[in-house]
mmCIF file of N, CA and C in Angstrom:
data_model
loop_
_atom_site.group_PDB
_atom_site.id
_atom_site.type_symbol
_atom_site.label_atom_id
_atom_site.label_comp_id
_atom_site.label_asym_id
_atom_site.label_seq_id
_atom_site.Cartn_x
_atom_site.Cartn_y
_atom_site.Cartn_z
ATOM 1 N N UNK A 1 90.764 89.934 127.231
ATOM 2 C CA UNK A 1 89.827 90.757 126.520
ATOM 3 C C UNK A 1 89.939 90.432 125.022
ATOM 4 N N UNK A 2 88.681 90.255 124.328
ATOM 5 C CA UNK A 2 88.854 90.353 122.863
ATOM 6 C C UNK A 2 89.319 91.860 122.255
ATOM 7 N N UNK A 3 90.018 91.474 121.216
ATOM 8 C CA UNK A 3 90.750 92.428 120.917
ATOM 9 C C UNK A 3 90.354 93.047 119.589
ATOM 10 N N UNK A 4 89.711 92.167 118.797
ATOM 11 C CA UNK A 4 89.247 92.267 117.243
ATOM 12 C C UNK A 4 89.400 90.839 116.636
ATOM 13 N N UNK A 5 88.625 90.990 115.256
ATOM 14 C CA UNK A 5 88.085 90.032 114.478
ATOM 15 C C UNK A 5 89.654 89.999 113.407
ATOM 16 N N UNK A 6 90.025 88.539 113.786
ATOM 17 C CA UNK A 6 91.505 88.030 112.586
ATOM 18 C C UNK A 6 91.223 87.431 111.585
ATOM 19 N N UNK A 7 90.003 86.860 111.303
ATOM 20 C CA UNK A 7 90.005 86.276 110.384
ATOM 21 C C UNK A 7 88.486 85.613 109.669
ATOM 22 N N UNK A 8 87.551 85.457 108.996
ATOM 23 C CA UNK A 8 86.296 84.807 108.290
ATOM 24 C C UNK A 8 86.893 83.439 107.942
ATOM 25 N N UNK A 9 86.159 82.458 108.432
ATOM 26 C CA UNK A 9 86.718 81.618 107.541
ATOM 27 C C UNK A 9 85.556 80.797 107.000
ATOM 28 N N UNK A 10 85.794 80.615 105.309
ATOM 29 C CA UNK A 10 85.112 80.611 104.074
ATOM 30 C C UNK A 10 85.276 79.347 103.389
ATOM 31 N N UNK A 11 83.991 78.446 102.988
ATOM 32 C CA UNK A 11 84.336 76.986 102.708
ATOM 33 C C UNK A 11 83.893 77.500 101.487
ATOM 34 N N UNK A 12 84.878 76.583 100.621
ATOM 35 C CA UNK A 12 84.826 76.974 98.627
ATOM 36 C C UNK A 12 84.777 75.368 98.385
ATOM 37 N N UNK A 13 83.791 75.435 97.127
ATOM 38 C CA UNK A 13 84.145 73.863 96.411
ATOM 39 C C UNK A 13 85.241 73.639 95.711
ATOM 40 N N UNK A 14 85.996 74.820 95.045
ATOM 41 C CA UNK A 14 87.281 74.678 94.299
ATOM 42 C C UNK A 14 88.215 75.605 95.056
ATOM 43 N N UNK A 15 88.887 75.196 95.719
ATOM 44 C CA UNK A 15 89.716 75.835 96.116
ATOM 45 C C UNK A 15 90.939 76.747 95.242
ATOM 46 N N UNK A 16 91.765 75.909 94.668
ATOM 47 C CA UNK A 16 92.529 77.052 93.259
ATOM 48 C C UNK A 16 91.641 77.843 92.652
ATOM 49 N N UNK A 17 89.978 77.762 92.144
ATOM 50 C CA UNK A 17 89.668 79.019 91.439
ATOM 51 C C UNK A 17 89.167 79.562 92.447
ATOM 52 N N UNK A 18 88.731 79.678 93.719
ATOM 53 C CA UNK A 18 88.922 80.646 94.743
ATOM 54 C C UNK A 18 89.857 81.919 95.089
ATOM 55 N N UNK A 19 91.397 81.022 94.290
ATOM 56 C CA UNK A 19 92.197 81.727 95.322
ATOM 57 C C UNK A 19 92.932 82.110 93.740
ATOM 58 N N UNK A 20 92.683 81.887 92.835
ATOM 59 C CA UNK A 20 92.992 82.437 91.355
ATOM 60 C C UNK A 20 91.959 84.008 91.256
ATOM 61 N N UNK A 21 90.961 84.079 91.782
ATOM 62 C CA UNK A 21 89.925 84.894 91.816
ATOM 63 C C UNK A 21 90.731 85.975 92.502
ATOM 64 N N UNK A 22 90.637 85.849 93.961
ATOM 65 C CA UNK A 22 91.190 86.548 94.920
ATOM 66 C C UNK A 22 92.431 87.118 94.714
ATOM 67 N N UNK A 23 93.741 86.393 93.945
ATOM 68 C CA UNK A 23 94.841 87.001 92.804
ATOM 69 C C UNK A 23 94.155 88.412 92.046
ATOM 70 N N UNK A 24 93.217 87.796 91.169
ATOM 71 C CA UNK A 24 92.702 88.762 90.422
ATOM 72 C C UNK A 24 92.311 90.158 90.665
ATOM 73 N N UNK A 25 91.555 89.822 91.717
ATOM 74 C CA UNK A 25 91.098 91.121 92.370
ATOM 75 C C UNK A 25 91.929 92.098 93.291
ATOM 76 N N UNK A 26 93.188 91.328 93.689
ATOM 77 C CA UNK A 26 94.545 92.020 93.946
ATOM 78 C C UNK A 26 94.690 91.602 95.934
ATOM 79 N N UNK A 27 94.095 90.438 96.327
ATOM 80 C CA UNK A 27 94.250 90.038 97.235
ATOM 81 C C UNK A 27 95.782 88.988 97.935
ATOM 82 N N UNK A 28 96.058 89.237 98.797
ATOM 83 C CA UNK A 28 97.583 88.888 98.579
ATOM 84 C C UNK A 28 97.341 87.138 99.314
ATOM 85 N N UNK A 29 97.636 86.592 98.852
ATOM 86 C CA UNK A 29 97.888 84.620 99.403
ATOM 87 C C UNK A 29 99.469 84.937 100.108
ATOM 88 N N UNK A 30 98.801 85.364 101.343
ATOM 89 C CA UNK A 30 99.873 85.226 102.551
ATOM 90 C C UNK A 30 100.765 83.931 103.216
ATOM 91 N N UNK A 31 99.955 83.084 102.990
ATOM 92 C CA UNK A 31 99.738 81.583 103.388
ATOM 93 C C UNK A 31 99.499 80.240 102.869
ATOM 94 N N UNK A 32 99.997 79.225 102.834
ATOM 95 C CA UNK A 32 99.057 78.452 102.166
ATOM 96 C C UNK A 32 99.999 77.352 102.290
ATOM 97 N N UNK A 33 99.360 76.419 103.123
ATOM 98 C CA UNK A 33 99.864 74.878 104.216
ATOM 99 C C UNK A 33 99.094 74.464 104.255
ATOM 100 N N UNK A 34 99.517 73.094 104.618
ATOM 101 C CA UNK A 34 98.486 72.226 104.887
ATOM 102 C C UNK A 34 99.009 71.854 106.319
ATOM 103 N N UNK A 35 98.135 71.311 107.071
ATOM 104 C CA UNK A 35 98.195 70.647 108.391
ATOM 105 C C UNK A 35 97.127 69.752 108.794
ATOM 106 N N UNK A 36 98.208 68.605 109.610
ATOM 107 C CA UNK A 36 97.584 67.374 109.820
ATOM 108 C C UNK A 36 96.829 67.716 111.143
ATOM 109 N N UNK A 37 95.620 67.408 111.197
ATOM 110 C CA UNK A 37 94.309 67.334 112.222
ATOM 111 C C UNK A 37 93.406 66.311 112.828
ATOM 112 N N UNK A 38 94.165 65.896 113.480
ATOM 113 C CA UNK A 38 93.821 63.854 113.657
ATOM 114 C C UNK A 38 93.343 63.533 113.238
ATOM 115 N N UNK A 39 94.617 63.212 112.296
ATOM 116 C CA UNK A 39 95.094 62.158 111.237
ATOM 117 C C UNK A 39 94.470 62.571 109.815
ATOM 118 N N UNK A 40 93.666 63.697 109.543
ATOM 119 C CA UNK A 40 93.697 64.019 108.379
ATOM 120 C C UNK A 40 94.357 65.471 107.591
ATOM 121 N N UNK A 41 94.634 65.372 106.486
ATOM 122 C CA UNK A 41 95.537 66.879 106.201
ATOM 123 C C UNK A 41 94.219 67.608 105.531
ATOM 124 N N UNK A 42 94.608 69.025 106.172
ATOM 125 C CA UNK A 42 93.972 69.975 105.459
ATOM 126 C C UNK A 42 94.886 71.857 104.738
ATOM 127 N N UNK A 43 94.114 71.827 103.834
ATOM 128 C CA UNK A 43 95.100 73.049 102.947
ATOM 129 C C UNK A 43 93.918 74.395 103.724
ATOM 130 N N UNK A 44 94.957 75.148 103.994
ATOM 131 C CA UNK A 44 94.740 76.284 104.741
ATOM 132 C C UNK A 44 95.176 77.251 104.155
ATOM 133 N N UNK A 45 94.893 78.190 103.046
ATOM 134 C CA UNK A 45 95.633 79.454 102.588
ATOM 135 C C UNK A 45 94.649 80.137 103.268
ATOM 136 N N UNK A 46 95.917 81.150 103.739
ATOM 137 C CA UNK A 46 95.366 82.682 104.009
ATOM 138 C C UNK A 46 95.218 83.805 103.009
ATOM 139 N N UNK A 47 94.044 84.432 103.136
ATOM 140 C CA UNK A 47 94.255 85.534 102.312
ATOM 141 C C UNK A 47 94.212 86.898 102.698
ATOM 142 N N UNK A 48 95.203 88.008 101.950
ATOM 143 C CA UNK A 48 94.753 89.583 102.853
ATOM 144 C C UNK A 48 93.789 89.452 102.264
ATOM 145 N N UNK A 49 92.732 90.657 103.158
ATOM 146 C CA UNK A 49 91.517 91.014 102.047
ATOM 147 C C UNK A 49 91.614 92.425 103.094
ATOM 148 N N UNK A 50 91.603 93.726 102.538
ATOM 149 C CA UNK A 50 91.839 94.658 103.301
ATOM 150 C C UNK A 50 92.270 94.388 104.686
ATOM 151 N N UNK A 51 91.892 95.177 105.822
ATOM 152 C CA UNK A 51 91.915 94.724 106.920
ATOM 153 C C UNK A 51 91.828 93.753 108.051
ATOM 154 N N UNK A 52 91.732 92.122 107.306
ATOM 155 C CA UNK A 52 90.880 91.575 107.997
ATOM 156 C C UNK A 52 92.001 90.051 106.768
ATOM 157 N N UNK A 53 91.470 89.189 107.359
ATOM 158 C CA UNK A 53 92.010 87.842 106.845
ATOM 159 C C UNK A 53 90.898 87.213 106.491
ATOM 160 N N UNK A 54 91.082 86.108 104.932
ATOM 161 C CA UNK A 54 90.044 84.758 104.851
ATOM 162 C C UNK A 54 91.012 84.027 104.509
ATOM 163 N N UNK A 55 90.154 82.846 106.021
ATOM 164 C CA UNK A 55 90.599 81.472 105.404
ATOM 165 C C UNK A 55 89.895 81.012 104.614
ATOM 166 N N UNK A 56 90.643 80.274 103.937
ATOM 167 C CA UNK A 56 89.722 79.682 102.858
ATOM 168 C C UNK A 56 89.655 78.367 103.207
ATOM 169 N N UNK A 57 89.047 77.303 102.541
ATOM 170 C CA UNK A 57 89.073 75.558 102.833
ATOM 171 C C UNK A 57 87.848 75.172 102.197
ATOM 172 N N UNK A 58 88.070 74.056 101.431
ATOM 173 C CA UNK A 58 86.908 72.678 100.890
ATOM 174 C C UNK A 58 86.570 72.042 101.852
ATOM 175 N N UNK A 59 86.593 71.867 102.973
ATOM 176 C CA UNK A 59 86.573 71.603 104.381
ATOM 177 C C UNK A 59 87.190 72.359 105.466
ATOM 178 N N UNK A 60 86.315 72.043 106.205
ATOM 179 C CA UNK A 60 87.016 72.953 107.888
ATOM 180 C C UNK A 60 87.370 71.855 108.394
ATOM 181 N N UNK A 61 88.647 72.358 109.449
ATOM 182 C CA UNK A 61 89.267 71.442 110.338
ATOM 183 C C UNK A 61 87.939 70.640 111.564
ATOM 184 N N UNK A 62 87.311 71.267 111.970
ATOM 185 C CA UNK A 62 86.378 71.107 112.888
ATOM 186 C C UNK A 62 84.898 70.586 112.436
ATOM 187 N N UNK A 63 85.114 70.303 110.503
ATOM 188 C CA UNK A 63 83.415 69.846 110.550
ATOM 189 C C UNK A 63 82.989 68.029 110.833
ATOM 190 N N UNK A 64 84.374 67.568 111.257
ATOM 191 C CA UNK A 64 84.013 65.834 111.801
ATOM 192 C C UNK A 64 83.719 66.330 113.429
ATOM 193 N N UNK A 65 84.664 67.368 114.126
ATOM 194 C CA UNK A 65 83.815 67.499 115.351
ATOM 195 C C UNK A 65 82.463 67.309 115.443
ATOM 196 N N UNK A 66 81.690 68.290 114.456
ATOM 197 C CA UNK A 66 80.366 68.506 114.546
ATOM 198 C C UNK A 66 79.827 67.500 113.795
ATOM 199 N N UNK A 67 80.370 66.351 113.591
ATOM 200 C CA UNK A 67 79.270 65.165 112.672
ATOM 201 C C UNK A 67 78.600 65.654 111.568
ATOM 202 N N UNK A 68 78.900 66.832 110.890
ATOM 203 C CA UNK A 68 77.970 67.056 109.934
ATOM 204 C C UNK A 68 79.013 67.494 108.703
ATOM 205 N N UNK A 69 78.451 68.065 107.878
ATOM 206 C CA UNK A 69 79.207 68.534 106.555
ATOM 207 C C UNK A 69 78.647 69.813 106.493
ATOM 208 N N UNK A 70 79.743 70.981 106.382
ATOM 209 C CA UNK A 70 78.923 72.330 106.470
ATOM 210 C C UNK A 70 78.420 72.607 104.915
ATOM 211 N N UNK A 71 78.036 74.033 104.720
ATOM 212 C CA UNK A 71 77.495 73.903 103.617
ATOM 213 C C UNK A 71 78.674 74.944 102.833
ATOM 214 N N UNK A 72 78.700 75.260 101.735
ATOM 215 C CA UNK A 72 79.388 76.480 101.637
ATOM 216 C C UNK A 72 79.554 78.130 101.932
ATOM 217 N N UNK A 73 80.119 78.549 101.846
ATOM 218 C CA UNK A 73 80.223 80.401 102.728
ATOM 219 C C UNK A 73 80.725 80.294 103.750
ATOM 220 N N UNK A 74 80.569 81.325 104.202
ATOM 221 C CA UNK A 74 81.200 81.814 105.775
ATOM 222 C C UNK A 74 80.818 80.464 106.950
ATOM 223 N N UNK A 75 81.827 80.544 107.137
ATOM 224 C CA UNK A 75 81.732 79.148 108.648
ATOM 225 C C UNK A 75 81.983 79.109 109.391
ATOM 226 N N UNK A 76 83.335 80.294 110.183
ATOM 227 C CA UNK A 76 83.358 80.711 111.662
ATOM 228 C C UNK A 76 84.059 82.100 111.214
ATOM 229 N N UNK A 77 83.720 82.747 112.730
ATOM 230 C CA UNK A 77 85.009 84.171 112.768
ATOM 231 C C UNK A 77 85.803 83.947 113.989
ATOM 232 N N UNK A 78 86.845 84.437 113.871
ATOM 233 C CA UNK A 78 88.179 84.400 114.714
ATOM 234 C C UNK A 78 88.218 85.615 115.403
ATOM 235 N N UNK A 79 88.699 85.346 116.823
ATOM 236 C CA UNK A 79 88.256 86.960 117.386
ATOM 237 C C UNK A 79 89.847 86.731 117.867
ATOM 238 N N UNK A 80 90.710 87.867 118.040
ATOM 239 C CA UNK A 80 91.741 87.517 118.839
ATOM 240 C C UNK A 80 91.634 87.909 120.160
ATOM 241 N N UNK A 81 92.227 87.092 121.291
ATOM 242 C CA UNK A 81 92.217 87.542 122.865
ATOM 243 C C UNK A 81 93.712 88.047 123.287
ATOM 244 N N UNK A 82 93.614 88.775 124.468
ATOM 245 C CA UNK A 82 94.771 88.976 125.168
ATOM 246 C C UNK A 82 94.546 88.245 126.319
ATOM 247 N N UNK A 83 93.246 87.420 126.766
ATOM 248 C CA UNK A 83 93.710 86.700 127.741
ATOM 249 C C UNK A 83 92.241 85.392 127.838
ATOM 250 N N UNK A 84 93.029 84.485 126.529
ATOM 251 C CA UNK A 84 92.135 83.653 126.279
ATOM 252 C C UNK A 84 91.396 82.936 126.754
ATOM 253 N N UNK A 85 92.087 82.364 128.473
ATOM 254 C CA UNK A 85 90.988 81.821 129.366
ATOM 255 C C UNK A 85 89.798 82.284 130.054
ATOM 256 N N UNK A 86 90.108 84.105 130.294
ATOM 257 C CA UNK A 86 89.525 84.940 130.704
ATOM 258 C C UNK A 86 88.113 84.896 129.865
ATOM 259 N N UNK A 87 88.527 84.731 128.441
ATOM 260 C CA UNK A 87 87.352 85.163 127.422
ATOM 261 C C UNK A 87 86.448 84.219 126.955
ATOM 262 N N UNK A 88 87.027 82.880 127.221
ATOM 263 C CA UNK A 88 86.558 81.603 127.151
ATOM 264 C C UNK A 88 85.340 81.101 128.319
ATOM 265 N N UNK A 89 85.363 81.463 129.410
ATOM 266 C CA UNK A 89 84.895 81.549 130.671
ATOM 267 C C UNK A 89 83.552 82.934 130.303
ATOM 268 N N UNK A 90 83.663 83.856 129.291
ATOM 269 C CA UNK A 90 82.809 84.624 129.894
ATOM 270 C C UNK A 90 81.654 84.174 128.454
ATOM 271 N N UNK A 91 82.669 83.629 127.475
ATOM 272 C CA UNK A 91 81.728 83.254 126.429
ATOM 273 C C UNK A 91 80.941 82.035 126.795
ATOM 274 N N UNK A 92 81.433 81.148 127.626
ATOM 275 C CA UNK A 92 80.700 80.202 128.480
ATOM 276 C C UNK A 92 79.594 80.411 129.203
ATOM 277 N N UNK A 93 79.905 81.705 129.631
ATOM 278 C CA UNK A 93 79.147 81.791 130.984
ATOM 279 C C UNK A 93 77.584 82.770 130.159
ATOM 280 N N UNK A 94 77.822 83.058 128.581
ATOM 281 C CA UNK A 94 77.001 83.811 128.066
ATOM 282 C C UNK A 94 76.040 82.784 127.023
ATOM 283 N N UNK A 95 76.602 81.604 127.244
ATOM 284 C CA UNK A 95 75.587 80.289 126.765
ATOM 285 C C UNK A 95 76.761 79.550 125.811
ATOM 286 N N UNK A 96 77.678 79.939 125.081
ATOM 287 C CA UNK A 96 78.701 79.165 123.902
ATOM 288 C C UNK A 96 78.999 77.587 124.963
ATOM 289 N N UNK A 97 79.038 76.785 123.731
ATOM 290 C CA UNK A 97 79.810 75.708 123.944
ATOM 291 C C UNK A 97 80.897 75.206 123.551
ATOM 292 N N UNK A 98 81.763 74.695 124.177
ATOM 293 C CA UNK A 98 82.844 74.176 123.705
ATOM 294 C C UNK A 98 82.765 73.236 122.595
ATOM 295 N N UNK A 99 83.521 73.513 121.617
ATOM 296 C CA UNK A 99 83.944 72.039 120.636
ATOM 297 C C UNK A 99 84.928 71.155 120.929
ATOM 298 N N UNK A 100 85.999 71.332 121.370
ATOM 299 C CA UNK A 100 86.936 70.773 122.030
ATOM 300 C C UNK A 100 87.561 71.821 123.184
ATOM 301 N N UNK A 101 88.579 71.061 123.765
ATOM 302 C CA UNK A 101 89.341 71.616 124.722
ATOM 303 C C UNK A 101 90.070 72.716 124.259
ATOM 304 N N UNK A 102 90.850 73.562 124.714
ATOM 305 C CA UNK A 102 91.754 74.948 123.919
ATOM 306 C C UNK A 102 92.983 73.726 123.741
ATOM 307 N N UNK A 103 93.537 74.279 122.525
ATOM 308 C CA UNK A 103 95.050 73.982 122.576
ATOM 309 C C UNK A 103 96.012 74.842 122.025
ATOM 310 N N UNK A 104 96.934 74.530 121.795
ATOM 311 C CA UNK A 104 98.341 74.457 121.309
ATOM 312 C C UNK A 104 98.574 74.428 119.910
ATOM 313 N N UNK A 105 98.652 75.268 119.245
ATOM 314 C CA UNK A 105 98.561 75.198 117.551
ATOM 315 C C UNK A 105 99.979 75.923 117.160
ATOM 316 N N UNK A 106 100.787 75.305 116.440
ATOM 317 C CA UNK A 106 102.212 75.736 115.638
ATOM 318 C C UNK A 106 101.878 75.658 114.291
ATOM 319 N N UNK A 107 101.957 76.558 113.499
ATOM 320 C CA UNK A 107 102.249 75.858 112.167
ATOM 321 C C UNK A 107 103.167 77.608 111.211
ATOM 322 N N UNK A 108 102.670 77.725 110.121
ATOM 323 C CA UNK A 108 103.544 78.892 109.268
ATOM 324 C C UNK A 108 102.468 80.272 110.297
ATOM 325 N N UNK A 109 101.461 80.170 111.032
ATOM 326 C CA UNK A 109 101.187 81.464 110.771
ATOM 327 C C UNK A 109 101.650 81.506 112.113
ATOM 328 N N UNK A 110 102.493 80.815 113.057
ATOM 329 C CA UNK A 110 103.321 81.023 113.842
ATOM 330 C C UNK A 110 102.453 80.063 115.214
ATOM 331 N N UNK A 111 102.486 80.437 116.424
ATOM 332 C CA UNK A 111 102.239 80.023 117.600
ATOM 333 C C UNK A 111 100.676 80.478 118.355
ATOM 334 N N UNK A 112 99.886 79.850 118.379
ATOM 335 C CA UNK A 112 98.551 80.231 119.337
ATOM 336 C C UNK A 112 98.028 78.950 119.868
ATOM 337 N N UNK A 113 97.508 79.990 120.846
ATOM 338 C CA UNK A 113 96.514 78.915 122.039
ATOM 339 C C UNK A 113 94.953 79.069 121.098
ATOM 340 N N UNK A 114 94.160 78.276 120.975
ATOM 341 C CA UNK A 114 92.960 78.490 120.002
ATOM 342 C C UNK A 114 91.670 77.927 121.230
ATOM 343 N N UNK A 115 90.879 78.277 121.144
ATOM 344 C CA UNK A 115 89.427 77.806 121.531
ATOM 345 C C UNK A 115 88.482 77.591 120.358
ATOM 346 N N UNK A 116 87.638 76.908 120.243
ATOM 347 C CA UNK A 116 86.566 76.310 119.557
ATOM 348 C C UNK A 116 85.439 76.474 119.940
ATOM 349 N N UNK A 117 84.463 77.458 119.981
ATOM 350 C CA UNK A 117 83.120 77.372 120.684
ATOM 351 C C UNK A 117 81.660 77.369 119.460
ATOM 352 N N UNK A 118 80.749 76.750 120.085
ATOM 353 C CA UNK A 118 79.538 77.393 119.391
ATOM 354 C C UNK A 118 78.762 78.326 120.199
ATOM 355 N N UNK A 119 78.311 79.489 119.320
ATOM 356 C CA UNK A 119 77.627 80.419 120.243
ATOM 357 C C UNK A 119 75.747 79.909 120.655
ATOM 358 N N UNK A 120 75.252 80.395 120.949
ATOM 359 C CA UNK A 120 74.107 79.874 121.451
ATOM 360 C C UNK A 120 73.268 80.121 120.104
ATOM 361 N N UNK A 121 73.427 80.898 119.303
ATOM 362 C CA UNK A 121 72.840 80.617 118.102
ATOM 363 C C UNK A 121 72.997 79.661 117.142
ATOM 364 N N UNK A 122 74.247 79.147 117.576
ATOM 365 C CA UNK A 122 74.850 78.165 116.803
ATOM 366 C C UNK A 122 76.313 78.481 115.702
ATOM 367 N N UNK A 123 76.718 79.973 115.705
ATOM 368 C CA UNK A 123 77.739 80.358 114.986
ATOM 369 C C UNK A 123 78.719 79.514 115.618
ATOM 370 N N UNK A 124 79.450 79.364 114.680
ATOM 371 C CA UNK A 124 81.039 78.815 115.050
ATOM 372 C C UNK A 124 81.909 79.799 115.448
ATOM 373 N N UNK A 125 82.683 79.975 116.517
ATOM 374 C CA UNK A 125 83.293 80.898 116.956
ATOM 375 C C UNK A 125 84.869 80.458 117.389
ATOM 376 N N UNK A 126 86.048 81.106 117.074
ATOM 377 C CA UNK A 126 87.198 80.850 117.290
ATOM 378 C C UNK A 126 87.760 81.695 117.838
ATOM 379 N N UNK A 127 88.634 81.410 119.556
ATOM 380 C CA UNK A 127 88.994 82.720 119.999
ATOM 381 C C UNK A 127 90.898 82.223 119.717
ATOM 382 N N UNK A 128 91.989 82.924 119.272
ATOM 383 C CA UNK A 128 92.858 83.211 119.522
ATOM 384 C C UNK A 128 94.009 83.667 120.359
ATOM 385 N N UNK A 129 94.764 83.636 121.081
ATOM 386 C CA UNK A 129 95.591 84.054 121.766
ATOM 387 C C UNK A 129 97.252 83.642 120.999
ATOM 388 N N UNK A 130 97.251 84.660 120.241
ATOM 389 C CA UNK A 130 98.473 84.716 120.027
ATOM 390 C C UNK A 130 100.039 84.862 120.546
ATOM 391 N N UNK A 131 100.761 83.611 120.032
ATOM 392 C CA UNK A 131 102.211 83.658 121.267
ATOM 393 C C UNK A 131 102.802 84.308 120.400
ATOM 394 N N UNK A 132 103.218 83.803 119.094
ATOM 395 C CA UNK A 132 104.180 84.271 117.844
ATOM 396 C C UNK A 132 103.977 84.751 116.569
ATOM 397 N N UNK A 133 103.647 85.687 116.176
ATOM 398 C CA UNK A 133 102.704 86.156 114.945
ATOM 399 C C UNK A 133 103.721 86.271 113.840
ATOM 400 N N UNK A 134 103.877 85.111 112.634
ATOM 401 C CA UNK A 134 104.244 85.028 111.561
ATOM 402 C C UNK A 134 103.540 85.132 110.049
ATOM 403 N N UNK A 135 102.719 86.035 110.107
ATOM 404 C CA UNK A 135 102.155 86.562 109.303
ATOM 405 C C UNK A 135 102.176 88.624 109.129
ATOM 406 N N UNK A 136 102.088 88.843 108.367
ATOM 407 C CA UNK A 136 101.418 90.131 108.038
ATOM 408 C C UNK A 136 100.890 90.730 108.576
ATOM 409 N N UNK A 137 100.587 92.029 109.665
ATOM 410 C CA UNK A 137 100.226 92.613 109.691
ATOM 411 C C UNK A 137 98.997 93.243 109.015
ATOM 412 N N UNK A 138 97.774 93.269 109.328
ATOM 413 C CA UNK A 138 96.325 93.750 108.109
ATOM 414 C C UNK A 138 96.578 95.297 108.676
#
């Protein structure tokens, strides 16, 4: 079952005055790694923003999947699951497509199984299943 929305994630052309901004306004930089994504690195800070998380990025991990270059703003939401195959199958079965296969993701914000879908409108959609949660609490 989806459980709730973890995260917006938000493409910026400058990433430091993004996240100099977000300082300002009293948002906390929970995060902030980079990780390699076949074969290229990308910087991933997290940010609190009340209840809810933004990623931020000058690129998304997933915009060579899609052959294109996104534009800037909002570019997917993250839903978390408690039983990610379950939810993957029904978002399938409600028109979404896969971007890749689910996998296996380690890095600082700890351990998840991830899915990649587009919805039939075309939103980018990310489902979660969290093993090890090394982040914050929203």
């Amino acid at each position: 079952m989806l459980t709730g929305l973890w995260t917006i994630g938000i493409k910026v052309p400058d990433l430091e005055r993004e996240l100099e901004f977000h300082r300002q306004i009293g948002n906390e930089i929970v995060l902030d790694e980079t990780l390699e994504i076949d074969g290229e690195f990308f910087r991933v800070p997290l940010v609190k923003m009340g209840d809810k998380y933004l990623h931020l990025a000058e690129k998304m991990v997933y915009e060579d999947w899609l052959g294109k270059t996104l534009p800037y703003g909002m570019t997917h939401l993250v839903y978390m699951s408690s039983s990610l195959d379950q939810d993957v199958d029904k978002a399938l079965a409600g028109g979404a497509e896969m971007m890749r296969d689910i996998a296996e993701v380690s890095a600082g914000f700890g351990e998840r199984r991830v899915a990649f879908m587009i919805s039939p409108s075309g939103w980018i959609v990310e489902f979660i299943e969290i093993k090890k949660n090394l982040v914050p609490e929203v």
